[in-house]
Amino acid sequence: MADERQNEQREGYRGTGPGAITPDGCAVEMYARLPVNDEPEVIAAAVPPGASLLELGCGVGRMTHPLLERGFRVTAVDESAEMLARVRGARTVRSPIERLDLGERFDVVLLASFLIHAGSLDVRRGLLDACRRHVAPDGWVLIQREGENWQTNVPRERPLGTDGLVRVASATPVAEGVNRVHVEYEFPDARWTQTFLSRPMDRAEFEQALAEAGLAVDSYLTEDRIWARARPVAV
């Protein structure tokens, strides 16, 4: 039976627009429109071919499907049934990441989409503990973090696909170390918004958070250090 708590809206998170909205304010229909960028290439270059991969927060499968095409064996996890309904070809598991315990280990655990910046420290610890709990002793954890000025360079906007626009409208402090971020997505036929809580972290804070969870950064995979690869270590 599905955990009823999976349906709860997360405090401080909301979304507007057509279609289903997930507990953290994501609009399923909007995420289905997002283009695939270079993330699958970054991931594939950093880990062994054909590895078993646990994707935490898979959404509609924007990265899941390209990873399957590249030969990875993907288990895709999300707390939204509406998101998981869009995923094809992967084993799917419905669960909040911080409560996930599959009793299995994977060659690669993937935590993308800036989830590491969760506004709640308890949630952030839960996310990293889930990564540590599921990665093989000789495996890798890949984490996508915000750019250094992601929450200070606002407002800003950029094209989204061929006909869309994404605008980071504001990042407003609401508690010590926590901002309320408001993002707008505009297409010719629809408009969505998402509001969420985010905790900025510089490189030292990021690496300390990983260390507390028994993970150590092995390398940064991109020049902007948005993608990091970590190893499990003894705690």
Short mmCIF file of C-alpha atoms in Angstrom, two decimals:
data_model
loop_
_atom_site.label_atom_id
_atom_site.label_comp_id
_atom_site.label_asym_id
_atom_site.label_seq_id
_atom_site.Cartn_x
_atom_site.Cartn_y
_atom_site.Cartn_z
CA MET A 1 0.00 0.00 0.00
CA ALA A 2 1.34 3.44 -0.87
CA ASP A 3 2.43 5.62 2.05
CA GLU A 4 -0.29 8.25 2.46
CA ARG A 5 2.39 10.79 3.43
CA GLN A 6 3.61 10.68 -0.18
CA ASN A 7 0.59 12.80 -1.12
CA GLU A 8 1.30 15.56 1.40
CA GLN A 9 2.37 18.96 0.15
CA ARG A 10 5.78 19.81 1.54
CA GLU A 11 5.70 22.85 3.81
CA GLY A 12 6.97 25.95 2.00
CA TYR A 13 6.60 24.37 -1.44
CA ARG A 14 3.84 25.06 -3.94
CA GLY A 15 3.17 25.19 -7.67
CA THR A 16 0.54 26.58 -10.01
CA GLY A 17 -0.55 25.82 -13.55
CA PRO A 18 -2.30 23.13 -15.58
CA GLY A 19 -2.14 19.51 -14.58
CA ALA A 20 -0.86 17.63 -11.54
CA ILE A 21 1.41 19.37 -9.03
CA THR A 22 3.79 17.26 -6.93
CA PRO A 23 4.35 17.63 -3.15
CA ASP A 24 7.40 19.85 -3.80
CA GLY A 25 5.55 22.11 -6.24
CA CYS A 26 6.69 20.64 -9.56
CA ALA A 27 4.20 20.69 -12.43
CA VAL A 28 4.21 17.31 -14.15
CA GLU A 29 3.07 18.65 -17.52
CA MET A 30 5.73 21.35 -17.50
CA TYR A 31 8.54 18.95 -16.60
CA ALA A 32 7.45 16.72 -19.47
CA ARG A 33 8.31 19.61 -21.81
CA LEU A 34 11.84 20.20 -20.52
CA PRO A 35 14.63 19.40 -22.98
CA VAL A 36 17.42 16.96 -22.21
CA ASN A 37 20.67 18.87 -21.82
CA ASP A 38 24.17 17.46 -21.37
CA GLU A 39 23.48 15.71 -18.05
CA PRO A 40 23.39 12.15 -19.51
CA GLU A 41 26.79 12.72 -21.13
CA VAL A 42 28.27 14.02 -17.88
CA ILE A 43 26.94 11.00 -16.00
CA ALA A 44 27.98 8.43 -18.61
CA ALA A 45 31.54 9.80 -18.72
CA ALA A 46 31.94 9.54 -14.95
CA VAL A 47 30.87 5.97 -14.20
CA PRO A 48 31.42 2.45 -15.62
CA PRO A 49 29.40 1.44 -18.70
CA GLY A 50 26.32 -0.63 -17.97
CA ALA A 51 26.39 0.16 -14.25
CA SER A 52 23.38 -0.33 -12.00
CA LEU A 53 22.05 3.15 -11.27
CA LEU A 54 19.63 4.38 -8.62
CA GLU A 55 18.10 7.68 -9.77
CA LEU A 56 16.66 9.62 -6.85
CA GLY A 57 14.00 12.13 -7.83
CA CYS A 58 13.63 10.92 -11.41
CA GLY A 59 10.59 13.05 -12.27
CA VAL A 60 9.09 12.22 -15.66
CA GLY A 61 12.25 10.40 -16.79
CA ARG A 62 13.99 13.28 -18.54
CA MET A 63 17.36 11.74 -17.65
CA THR A 64 16.11 8.20 -17.03
CA HIS A 65 15.35 7.51 -20.67
CA PRO A 66 18.70 8.71 -22.10
CA LEU A 67 20.52 6.72 -19.41
CA LEU A 68 18.59 3.58 -20.35
CA GLU A 69 19.52 4.19 -23.99
CA ARG A 70 23.18 4.30 -22.93
CA GLY A 71 22.91 0.84 -21.39
CA PHE A 72 22.54 1.66 -17.70
CA ARG A 73 20.26 -0.47 -15.52
CA VAL A 74 18.13 2.20 -13.88
CA THR A 75 15.92 2.06 -10.81
CA ALA A 76 13.95 5.32 -10.85
CA VAL A 77 12.57 6.77 -7.59
CA ASP A 78 10.08 9.59 -7.11
CA GLU A 79 7.41 10.46 -4.54
CA SER A 80 4.91 11.45 -7.26
CA ALA A 81 2.82 8.74 -8.91
CA GLU A 82 2.01 11.20 -11.72
CA MET A 83 5.71 11.68 -12.43
CA LEU A 84 6.47 7.95 -12.36
CA ALA A 85 3.62 7.26 -14.79
CA ARG A 86 5.71 9.01 -17.46
CA VAL A 87 8.76 6.76 -16.96
CA ARG A 88 9.24 3.93 -19.45
CA GLY A 89 11.67 1.01 -19.42
CA ALA A 90 13.03 1.41 -15.89
CA ARG A 91 12.13 -0.23 -12.63
CA THR A 92 10.19 2.41 -10.69
CA VAL A 93 9.74 2.94 -6.96
CA ARG A 94 7.38 5.45 -5.38
CA SER A 95 8.83 6.89 -2.20
CA PRO A 96 10.13 10.11 -0.66
CA ILE A 97 13.90 9.89 -1.08
CA GLU A 98 14.71 10.50 2.57
CA ARG A 99 12.60 7.48 3.63
CA LEU A 100 13.80 5.12 0.91
CA ASP A 101 15.37 1.84 2.05
CA LEU A 102 15.43 -0.80 -0.68
CA GLY A 103 17.88 -3.10 1.09
CA GLU A 104 20.04 -3.00 -2.06
CA ARG A 105 23.32 -1.44 -3.18
CA PHE A 106 23.96 0.14 -6.56
CA ASP A 107 27.07 0.93 -8.58
CA VAL A 108 25.88 4.52 -8.95
CA VAL A 109 23.45 6.67 -6.96
CA LEU A 110 22.28 9.84 -8.70
CA LEU A 111 20.93 12.89 -6.85
CA ALA A 112 20.29 15.59 -9.46
CA SER A 113 18.02 18.63 -9.88
CA PHE A 114 19.62 20.61 -7.02
CA LEU A 115 17.81 18.43 -4.47
CA ILE A 116 20.86 18.66 -2.22
CA HIS A 117 19.85 22.27 -1.50
CA ALA A 118 16.67 21.27 0.38
CA GLY A 119 15.65 24.04 2.75
CA SER A 120 15.31 21.62 5.67
CA LEU A 121 18.57 20.35 7.16
CA ASP A 122 16.77 17.18 8.25
CA VAL A 123 15.64 16.54 4.68
CA ARG A 124 19.14 17.22 3.34
CA ARG A 125 20.62 14.76 5.82
CA GLY A 126 17.94 12.26 4.84
CA LEU A 127 18.78 12.63 1.15
CA LEU A 128 22.49 12.08 1.74
CA ASP A 129 21.85 9.19 4.11
CA ALA A 130 19.75 7.55 1.38
CA CYS A 131 22.64 7.99 -1.06
CA ARG A 132 25.10 6.46 1.42
CA ARG A 133 22.69 3.64 2.31
CA HIS A 134 22.26 2.54 -1.29
CA VAL A 135 25.70 2.98 -2.85
CA ALA A 136 28.00 -0.03 -3.18
CA PRO A 137 31.23 0.11 -1.15
CA ASP A 138 33.21 0.70 -4.36
CA GLY A 139 30.46 2.73 -6.06
CA TRP A 140 29.89 6.37 -6.86
CA VAL A 141 27.39 9.03 -5.80
CA LEU A 142 26.79 11.75 -8.40
CA ILE A 143 25.29 14.99 -7.13
CA GLN A 144 24.12 18.08 -9.03
CA ARG A 145 24.44 21.31 -7.03
CA GLU A 146 23.59 24.93 -7.74
CA GLY A 147 26.10 27.25 -9.34
CA GLU A 148 27.89 29.58 -6.93
CA ASN A 149 25.68 32.58 -7.80
CA TRP A 150 22.48 30.72 -8.59
CA GLN A 151 20.48 32.48 -5.85
CA THR A 152 22.16 35.88 -5.99
CA ASN A 153 21.95 36.51 -9.73
CA VAL A 154 18.20 37.24 -9.70
CA PRO A 155 15.97 38.04 -11.42
CA ARG A 156 17.18 36.33 -14.58
CA GLU A 157 15.65 34.40 -17.46
CA ARG A 158 16.66 32.14 -20.32
CA PRO A 159 15.02 30.29 -23.21
CA LEU A 160 13.57 26.87 -22.48
CA GLY A 161 13.47 24.52 -25.43
CA THR A 162 12.25 25.97 -28.71
CA ASP A 163 9.34 28.07 -27.48
CA GLY A 164 9.55 28.38 -23.70
CA LEU A 165 11.05 30.72 -21.14
CA VAL A 166 12.16 30.10 -17.56
CA ARG A 167 12.53 33.01 -15.17
CA VAL A 168 14.07 32.83 -11.69
CA ALA A 169 12.07 35.74 -10.33
CA SER A 170 13.24 35.96 -6.73
CA ALA A 171 15.21 34.33 -3.92
CA THR A 172 13.97 35.83 -0.66
CA PRO A 173 15.47 35.01 2.76
CA VAL A 174 12.88 33.41 5.05
CA ALA A 175 15.09 31.86 7.75
CA GLU A 176 18.76 31.66 8.62
CA GLY A 177 20.49 30.23 5.56
CA VAL A 178 17.21 29.52 3.73
CA ASN A 179 15.66 31.33 0.76
CA ARG A 180 12.21 31.06 -0.76
CA VAL A 181 12.84 30.77 -4.50
CA HIS A 182 10.12 31.61 -7.03
CA VAL A 183 10.45 30.37 -10.62
CA GLU A 184 8.13 31.03 -13.57
CA TYR A 185 7.81 28.93 -16.74
CA GLU A 186 6.11 30.40 -19.77
CA PHE A 187 5.07 28.73 -23.02
CA PRO A 188 2.76 30.03 -25.76
CA ASP A 189 -0.11 27.88 -24.48
CA ALA A 190 0.51 27.62 -20.73
CA ARG A 191 2.22 29.12 -17.69
CA TRP A 192 3.45 27.46 -14.51
CA THR A 193 5.12 28.64 -11.32
CA GLN A 194 7.06 26.85 -8.63
CA THR A 195 7.97 28.15 -5.18
CA PHE A 196 10.38 26.18 -3.01
CA LEU A 197 12.80 26.48 -0.11
CA SER A 198 16.49 26.28 -0.86
CA ARG A 199 19.62 26.44 1.26
CA PRO A 200 22.62 27.86 -0.64
CA MET A 201 25.94 26.09 0.01
CA ASP A 202 29.42 27.09 -1.02
CA ARG A 203 31.96 24.42 -1.88
CA ALA A 204 33.21 24.01 1.71
CA GLU A 205 29.68 23.67 3.11
CA PHE A 206 28.77 21.18 0.40
CA GLU A 207 31.79 18.99 1.09
CA GLN A 208 31.19 19.17 4.85
CA ALA A 209 27.58 18.04 4.40
CA LEU A 210 28.77 15.05 2.39
CA ALA A 211 31.45 14.22 4.94
CA GLU A 212 28.87 14.13 7.73
CA ALA A 213 26.98 11.51 5.71
CA GLY A 214 30.04 9.36 5.08
CA LEU A 215 30.75 10.60 1.56
CA ALA A 216 33.85 12.30 0.19
CA VAL A 217 34.11 14.30 -3.03
CA ASP A 218 36.39 12.51 -5.47
CA SER A 219 36.19 15.10 -8.25
CA TYR A 220 34.08 17.80 -9.83
CA LEU A 221 32.89 16.71 -13.25
CA THR A 222 32.26 20.12 -14.80
CA GLU A 223 34.26 23.35 -14.78
CA ASP A 224 31.52 25.17 -12.88
CA ARG A 225 31.60 22.42 -10.19
CA ILE A 226 27.84 21.91 -10.50
CA TRP A 227 28.34 18.16 -10.89
CA ALA A 228 30.32 16.29 -8.22
CA ARG A 229 31.33 12.65 -7.89
CA ALA A 230 31.72 11.22 -4.39
CA ARG A 231 32.85 7.96 -2.81
CA PRO A 232 31.50 6.32 0.36
CA VAL A 233 33.96 6.43 3.26
CA ALA A 234 34.01 5.02 6.77
CA VAL A 235 32.31 7.17 9.43
#
